[in-house]
Amino acid sequence: MFRKIKDSASFFSMPLRTDLGDVVDYTNRLFDFALETDASDIHIEPTKEFITVRFRQSGDFLFVDKISHEEYAKLLSRVKILANMRIDEKYKPQDGKISFTSEKMSGELIDIRVSIMPIVDGEKIVMRMLRQNTDMLSLEKLDFLDANLEKIRTSLASKYGMILVAGPTGSGKSTTLFSMLRSFDPLEHNITTLEDPVEYNIPHINQTQVKPQIGFDFATGLRSLVRQDPDIIMVGEIRDRETATLGIEAALTGHLVLSTIHTNSAAGTIQRLINMNIEPFLVSSALKMVISQRLVKRLCPHCSIPYRITDPVMQSKISGYLSNIIEDDIADIDFYKK
């Protein structure tokens, strides 16, 4: 029923779907197909002629369906109902959440974060797929280099201090934080989180959803949280001076604080904190580690082909790039291509 098309030319030649059939069944199959393809997001985008349905998979987009505006009205209403949104609201952004049990994936429970934004040609839907399989949350499964993984484990062994994960939106910062939390036994520690939204439900970890619309933001929650006798604190994001100040104070008073920050590099994180008017001596005292994180594409186990670099000039250039990462001779290392 659905297709996986990478190039836009093939997508435009794809026939237009003018009948979704049972919209409930169509929606369920769309979610199931997203899970089968390991999609992180579903984008449903109106244009003047038709509606584009595409998935983000490992950072790239796959076109999966093309439907008419008339049929999209049914799908839009179905998504709004599932996410507890107002059906009659067409001119304001809305956010919601869907809990979906996939029968096709052995009853796996999926949380789907829904965002609807009005655009020129209608209402665009973006849905983030959050799989609740916490077995996936493991530092070993994130493919850190051995040397970097050892540095992370050393920092996590500290009883106090702040560890920050920096990077752009969608680079996996929250997944890294939860993988760090999973390295601790929650029955031996009091682990508390402040999140917006709560993405992974982990047993025996005290997780709190902040609600800025009622004045319960990260700073307010952190101020109350430190009175809960926590050992480990996870704050979803450091956005302002107050949250940064409270986090650093908690890190200096016997708590291990984990959080994310939007900067382009590890070094830039320090400057960002100083620009928030955090005293440099407090930053140097509290900060244990900054991880600057990006997503990289994984090798396809079926189509990747190993090869060796034999050109001396290329060997020299690559050795210079990787000198701080690997010690082996470039001529003896397998590289891969499609």
Tab-separated table of C-alpha atoms in Angstrom:
chain	number	residue	atom	x	y	z
A	1	MET	CA	0.000	0.000	0.000
A	2	PHE	CA	2.743	2.450	0.955
A	3	ARG	CA	5.954	2.956	-1.001
A	4	LYS	CA	9.526	3.885	-0.145
A	5	ILE	CA	10.711	6.407	-2.741
A	6	LYS	CA	13.888	8.435	-2.312
A	7	ASP	CA	13.978	10.602	-5.435
A	8	SER	CA	11.418	13.352	-5.970
A	9	ALA	CA	11.010	12.631	-9.703
A	10	SER	CA	9.639	9.156	-8.990
A	11	PHE	CA	7.402	10.585	-6.298
A	12	PHE	CA	5.813	13.160	-8.628
A	13	SER	CA	5.006	10.410	-11.114
A	14	MET	CA	3.344	8.392	-8.367
A	15	PRO	CA	-0.475	8.083	-8.684
A	16	LEU	CA	-2.616	10.256	-6.436
A	17	ARG	CA	-4.559	8.424	-3.741
A	18	THR	CA	-8.164	9.643	-3.867
A	19	ASP	CA	-9.677	7.133	-1.461
A	20	LEU	CA	-8.133	6.277	1.915
A	21	GLY	CA	-10.836	3.764	2.696
A	22	ASP	CA	-11.301	3.361	6.431
A	23	VAL	CA	-9.339	6.317	7.841
A	24	VAL	CA	-8.801	4.511	11.169
A	25	ASP	CA	-7.241	1.554	9.376
A	26	TYR	CA	-5.169	3.862	7.132
A	27	THR	CA	-3.796	5.751	10.151
A	28	ASN	CA	-2.854	2.551	11.967
A	29	ARG	CA	-1.124	1.162	8.882
A	30	LEU	CA	0.756	4.441	8.432
A	31	PHE	CA	2.082	4.213	11.997
A	32	ASP	CA	2.979	0.546	11.546
A	33	PHE	CA	4.825	1.289	8.305
A	34	ALA	CA	6.780	4.065	10.019
A	35	LEU	CA	7.865	1.595	12.705
A	36	GLU	CA	8.804	-1.058	10.128
A	37	THR	CA	11.063	1.415	8.307
A	38	ASP	CA	12.590	2.740	11.567
A	39	ALA	CA	11.339	6.245	10.761
A	40	SER	CA	11.961	8.881	13.413
A	41	ASP	CA	9.327	11.328	12.072
A	42	ILE	CA	6.242	11.378	9.865
A	43	HIS	CA	5.738	14.557	7.808
A	44	ILE	CA	2.336	15.200	6.199
A	45	GLU	CA	2.572	18.361	4.099
A	46	PRO	CA	-0.158	20.098	2.066
A	47	THR	CA	0.638	21.634	-1.310
A	48	LYS	CA	-1.777	23.264	-3.766
A	49	GLU	CA	-2.155	20.067	-5.828
A	50	PHE	CA	-1.907	17.241	-3.263
A	51	ILE	CA	-0.707	16.138	0.175
A	52	THR	CA	2.798	14.717	0.573
A	53	VAL	CA	3.405	11.960	3.132
A	54	ARG	CA	7.061	11.258	3.868
A	55	PHE	CA	9.216	9.725	6.599
A	56	ARG	CA	12.539	10.825	7.999
A	57	GLN	CA	14.781	7.782	8.206
A	58	SER	CA	18.369	8.123	9.462
A	59	GLY	CA	18.268	11.816	8.608
A	60	ASP	CA	17.022	11.338	5.028
A	61	PHE	CA	13.485	11.620	3.663
A	62	LEU	CA	11.496	8.796	2.077
A	63	PHE	CA	8.318	9.601	0.120
A	64	VAL	CA	5.631	7.091	1.048
A	65	ASP	CA	2.261	8.393	-0.191
A	66	LYS	CA	0.462	11.156	-2.096
A	67	ILE	CA	-3.168	11.849	-1.217
A	68	SER	CA	-5.886	14.296	-2.259
A	69	HIS	CA	-7.000	17.271	-0.178
A	70	GLU	CA	-10.463	15.757	0.272
A	71	GLU	CA	-9.079	12.579	1.798
A	72	TYR	CA	-6.537	14.511	3.865
A	73	ALA	CA	-9.387	16.243	5.718
A	74	LYS	CA	-10.365	12.834	7.132
A	75	LEU	CA	-6.798	11.980	8.115
A	76	LEU	CA	-6.256	15.388	9.737
A	77	SER	CA	-9.406	15.009	11.832
A	78	ARG	CA	-8.364	11.498	12.873
A	79	VAL	CA	-4.932	12.666	14.028
A	80	LYS	CA	-6.433	15.596	15.954
A	81	ILE	CA	-8.871	13.288	17.747
A	82	LEU	CA	-6.125	10.834	18.694
A	83	ALA	CA	-3.895	13.680	19.968
A	84	ASN	CA	-6.749	15.350	21.935
A	85	MET	CA	-6.614	18.504	19.832
A	86	ARG	CA	-9.374	20.842	18.754
A	87	ILE	CA	-10.784	19.728	15.415
A	88	ASP	CA	-12.249	23.161	14.612
A	89	GLU	CA	-8.958	25.037	15.214
A	90	LYS	CA	-7.294	25.721	11.855
A	91	TYR	CA	-5.372	28.935	12.396
A	92	LYS	CA	-3.209	28.269	15.480
A	93	PRO	CA	-0.425	25.710	16.063
A	94	GLN	CA	-1.385	22.758	18.242
A	95	ASP	CA	0.690	20.145	20.079
A	96	GLY	CA	-0.422	16.791	21.380
A	97	LYS	CA	0.520	13.205	22.025
A	98	ILE	CA	-0.747	9.834	20.786
A	99	SER	CA	-0.212	6.499	22.535
A	100	PHE	CA	-0.274	3.784	19.889
A	101	THR	CA	-0.097	0.032	20.408
A	102	SER	CA	1.264	-1.650	17.291
A	103	GLU	CA	-0.306	-5.068	16.768
A	104	LYS	CA	2.033	-5.640	13.848
A	105	MET	CA	5.065	-5.048	16.085
A	106	SER	CA	3.996	-7.557	18.753
A	107	GLY	CA	1.961	-5.078	20.752
A	108	GLU	CA	4.816	-2.586	21.165
A	109	LEU	CA	3.668	0.677	22.791
A	110	ILE	CA	4.691	3.815	20.896
A	111	ASP	CA	4.388	7.413	22.016
A	112	ILE	CA	3.849	9.776	19.099
A	113	ARG	CA	4.482	13.485	19.641
A	114	VAL	CA	2.232	15.477	17.312
A	115	SER	CA	2.729	19.043	16.100
A	116	ILE	CA	0.279	20.752	13.730
A	117	MET	CA	1.227	24.054	12.094
A	118	PRO	CA	-1.008	26.131	9.797
A	119	ILE	CA	0.717	26.899	6.489
A	120	VAL	CA	-0.388	28.583	3.262
A	121	ASP	CA	-1.957	25.454	1.757
A	122	GLY	CA	-3.506	23.956	4.885
A	123	GLU	CA	-2.263	22.372	8.100
A	124	LYS	CA	1.039	20.527	8.230
A	125	ILE	CA	1.448	17.558	10.581
A	126	VAL	CA	4.773	16.379	11.975
A	127	MET	CA	4.772	13.319	14.233
A	128	ARG	CA	7.845	12.191	16.183
A	129	MET	CA	7.922	8.427	16.798
A	130	LEU	CA	9.133	7.630	20.321
A	131	ARG	CA	9.573	3.908	20.840
A	132	GLN	CA	9.218	2.881	24.470
A	133	ASN	CA	11.620	-0.055	24.196
A	134	THR	CA	14.095	1.087	26.862
A	135	ASP	CA	16.413	-1.820	26.035
A	136	MET	CA	17.568	0.384	23.150
A	137	LEU	CA	18.763	3.021	25.628
A	138	SER	CA	22.294	1.843	26.236
A	139	LEU	CA	25.578	3.707	25.903
A	140	GLU	CA	27.104	0.652	24.233
A	141	LYS	CA	24.468	0.776	21.473
A	142	LEU	CA	25.114	4.415	20.576
A	143	ASP	CA	28.406	3.580	18.817
A	144	PHE	CA	30.638	5.997	20.711
A	145	LEU	CA	34.336	5.546	20.058
A	146	ASP	CA	35.888	3.428	22.820
A	147	ALA	CA	38.022	6.323	24.059
A	148	ASN	CA	34.998	8.656	24.270
A	149	LEU	CA	32.836	6.013	25.924
A	150	GLU	CA	35.489	5.559	28.612
A	151	LYS	CA	35.532	9.336	29.230
A	152	ILE	CA	31.750	9.349	29.624
A	153	ARG	CA	31.838	6.452	32.088
A	154	THR	CA	34.561	8.186	34.108
A	155	SER	CA	32.461	11.365	34.340
A	156	LEU	CA	29.343	9.400	35.309
A	157	ALA	CA	31.271	7.868	38.202
A	158	SER	CA	31.365	11.326	39.831
A	159	LYS	CA	29.013	11.954	42.727
A	160	TYR	CA	28.493	15.583	41.733
A	161	GLY	CA	29.017	17.935	38.822
A	162	MET	CA	27.313	18.795	35.543
A	163	ILE	CA	27.429	16.847	32.272
A	164	LEU	CA	26.012	18.605	29.202
A	165	VAL	CA	25.158	17.218	25.773
A	166	ALA	CA	25.370	19.849	23.030
A	167	GLY	CA	24.095	19.694	19.488
A	168	PRO	CA	21.327	20.774	17.107
A	169	THR	CA	17.702	19.668	17.267
A	170	GLY	CA	17.274	16.021	16.334
A	171	SER	CA	20.865	14.981	17.002
A	172	GLY	CA	19.925	12.427	19.668
A	173	LYS	CA	20.770	14.428	22.789
A	174	SER	CA	17.818	13.108	24.802
A	175	THR	CA	18.601	9.526	23.810
A	176	THR	CA	22.165	9.979	25.073
A	177	LEU	CA	20.928	11.454	28.367
A	178	PHE	CA	18.519	8.577	28.964
A	179	SER	CA	21.223	6.077	28.080
A	180	MET	CA	23.359	7.702	30.782
A	181	LEU	CA	20.495	7.434	33.274
A	182	ARG	CA	20.033	3.770	32.377
A	183	SER	CA	23.625	3.103	33.428
A	184	PHE	CA	22.559	3.753	37.036
A	185	ASP	CA	20.448	1.476	39.227
A	186	PRO	CA	17.346	3.601	40.008
A	187	LEU	CA	16.666	1.505	43.117
A	188	GLU	CA	20.000	2.568	44.608
A	189	HIS	CA	19.679	6.242	43.652
A	190	ASN	CA	16.990	8.893	43.709
A	191	ILE	CA	16.883	9.866	40.023
A	192	THR	CA	14.556	12.705	39.015
A	193	THR	CA	13.972	14.336	35.657
A	194	LEU	CA	12.363	17.500	34.312
A	195	GLU	CA	11.301	17.052	30.704
A	196	ASP	CA	9.344	18.790	27.954
A	197	PRO	CA	7.863	16.410	26.953
A	198	VAL	CA	8.516	13.093	28.742
A	199	GLU	CA	9.875	10.966	25.887
A	200	TYR	CA	10.809	7.617	27.459
A	201	ASN	CA	9.025	6.169	30.486
A	202	ILE	CA	11.637	4.374	32.607
A	203	PRO	CA	10.573	2.351	35.676
A	204	HIS	CA	11.635	3.679	39.102
A	205	ILE	CA	12.851	7.014	37.701
A	206	ASN	CA	10.815	10.025	38.860
A	207	GLN	CA	9.899	11.857	35.657
A	208	THR	CA	8.159	15.229	35.606
A	209	GLN	CA	6.560	17.026	32.656
A	210	VAL	CA	7.100	20.803	32.812
A	211	LYS	CA	4.224	23.043	31.739
A	212	PRO	CA	5.445	26.563	30.886
A	213	GLN	CA	1.898	27.701	30.069
A	214	ILE	CA	1.017	27.546	33.786
A	215	GLY	CA	4.357	28.915	35.002
A	216	PHE	CA	5.917	25.508	35.701
A	217	ASP	CA	9.111	25.770	33.655
A	218	PHE	CA	12.548	24.156	34.024
A	219	ALA	CA	13.760	26.771	36.502
A	220	THR	CA	10.662	26.488	38.711
A	221	GLY	CA	10.784	22.715	38.639
A	222	LEU	CA	14.509	22.604	39.391
A	223	ARG	CA	14.067	24.907	42.366
A	224	SER	CA	11.528	22.492	43.862
A	225	LEU	CA	13.315	19.355	42.725
A	226	VAL	CA	16.446	19.979	44.792
A	227	ARG	CA	14.239	19.719	47.903
A	228	GLN	CA	13.333	16.142	46.894
A	229	ASP	CA	16.690	14.759	48.087
A	230	PRO	CA	17.854	13.766	44.573
A	231	ASP	CA	21.128	12.043	43.779
A	232	ILE	CA	20.916	12.460	40.006
A	233	ILE	CA	19.012	15.234	38.228
A	234	MET	CA	18.204	15.326	34.529
A	235	VAL	CA	16.966	18.640	33.106
A	236	GLY	CA	15.662	18.425	29.553
A	237	GLU	CA	17.299	21.635	28.372
A	238	ILE	CA	19.175	24.658	29.708
A	239	ARG	CA	17.433	27.577	28.016
A	240	ASP	CA	18.054	30.566	30.255
A	241	ARG	CA	20.268	32.037	32.947
A	242	GLU	CA	18.021	30.988	35.838
A	243	THR	CA	17.978	27.319	34.845
A	244	ALA	CA	21.745	27.370	34.242
A	245	THR	CA	22.398	28.995	37.636
A	246	LEU	CA	20.204	26.549	39.536
A	247	GLY	CA	21.730	23.592	37.678
A	248	ILE	CA	25.268	24.681	38.503
A	249	GLU	CA	24.351	25.310	42.142
A	250	ALA	CA	22.886	21.800	42.327
A	251	ALA	CA	26.023	20.381	40.695
A	252	LEU	CA	28.198	22.111	43.293
A	253	THR	CA	26.141	20.914	46.254
A	254	GLY	CA	26.467	17.171	45.818
A	255	HIS	CA	24.213	16.336	42.863
A	256	LEU	CA	25.039	14.886	39.459
A	257	VAL	CA	23.224	17.070	36.927
A	258	LEU	CA	22.644	15.966	33.324
A	259	SER	CA	21.202	18.297	30.694
A	260	THR	CA	21.293	19.463	27.079
A	261	ILE	CA	22.181	22.824	25.579
A	262	HIS	CA	21.904	24.185	22.053
A	263	THR	CA	25.424	25.072	20.991
A	264	ASN	CA	27.507	24.114	17.967
A	265	SER	CA	30.526	22.721	19.805
A	266	ALA	CA	31.786	21.595	23.195
A	267	ALA	CA	34.012	24.673	23.493
A	268	GLY	CA	31.114	26.927	22.498
A	269	THR	CA	29.112	25.586	25.437
A	270	ILE	CA	31.456	27.266	27.902
A	271	GLN	CA	31.087	30.609	26.132
A	272	ARG	CA	27.315	30.133	26.021
A	273	LEU	CA	27.179	29.680	29.812
A	274	ILE	CA	29.373	32.746	30.338
A	275	ASN	CA	27.075	34.731	28.022
A	276	MET	CA	24.248	33.699	30.361
A	277	ASN	CA	26.152	35.626	33.057
A	278	ILE	CA	27.387	32.496	34.822
A	279	GLU	CA	30.680	33.273	36.558
A	280	PRO	CA	33.595	31.510	34.826
A	281	PHE	CA	34.907	30.103	38.124
A	282	LEU	CA	31.519	28.443	38.707
A	283	VAL	CA	31.578	26.934	35.215
A	284	SER	CA	35.069	25.494	35.748
A	285	SER	CA	34.107	24.111	39.166
A	286	ALA	CA	30.791	22.524	38.169
A	287	LEU	CA	31.297	21.314	34.611
A	288	LYS	CA	32.541	17.726	34.394
A	289	MET	CA	32.053	17.067	30.691
A	290	VAL	CA	30.496	18.473	27.520
A	291	ILE	CA	29.582	16.085	24.715
A	292	SER	CA	29.184	17.707	21.314
A	293	GLN	CA	26.971	15.274	19.435
A	294	ARG	CA	25.923	14.725	15.830
A	295	LEU	CA	24.181	11.869	14.060
A	296	VAL	CA	26.122	9.942	11.423
A	297	LYS	CA	24.748	7.560	8.854
A	298	ARG	CA	25.148	3.868	9.593
A	299	LEU	CA	26.549	1.381	7.115
A	300	CYS	CA	23.972	-0.783	5.368
A	301	PRO	CA	24.764	-4.403	6.326
A	302	HIS	CA	23.538	-5.583	2.912
A	303	CYS	CA	24.946	-3.162	0.331
A	304	SER	CA	28.171	-1.713	1.830
A	305	ILE	CA	31.411	-2.833	0.143
A	306	PRO	CA	34.797	-2.764	1.960
A	307	TYR	CA	37.837	-1.256	0.259
A	308	ARG	CA	41.335	-0.025	1.139
A	309	ILE	CA	42.823	3.389	0.384
A	310	THR	CA	46.037	2.912	-1.585
A	311	ASP	CA	46.706	6.451	-2.833
A	312	PRO	CA	49.584	7.850	-0.651
A	313	VAL	CA	48.231	11.408	-0.884
A	314	MET	CA	44.767	10.335	0.331
A	315	GLN	CA	46.342	8.205	3.057
A	316	SER	CA	48.273	11.237	4.306
A	317	LYS	CA	45.208	13.495	4.294
A	318	ILE	CA	42.981	10.983	6.079
A	319	SER	CA	45.706	10.215	8.630
A	320	GLY	CA	45.792	13.920	9.466
A	321	TYR	CA	42.010	14.076	9.908
A	322	LEU	CA	41.887	10.968	12.104
A	323	SER	CA	45.138	11.383	14.025
A	324	ASN	CA	43.331	12.035	17.319
A	325	ILE	CA	40.957	9.090	16.849
A	326	ILE	CA	42.890	6.121	15.514
A	327	GLU	CA	46.478	4.979	15.772
A	328	ASP	CA	46.442	2.261	13.087
A	329	ASP	CA	48.001	2.636	9.661
A	330	ILE	CA	45.367	3.951	7.230
A	331	ALA	CA	46.510	1.402	4.622
A	332	ASP	CA	45.369	-1.418	6.950
A	333	ILE	CA	41.892	-0.031	7.682
A	334	ASP	CA	38.745	-1.070	5.829
A	335	PHE	CA	36.637	1.769	4.491
A	336	TYR	CA	33.189	1.196	2.987
A	337	LYS	CA	31.156	2.369	0.032
A	338	LYS	CA	27.834	1.448	-1.585
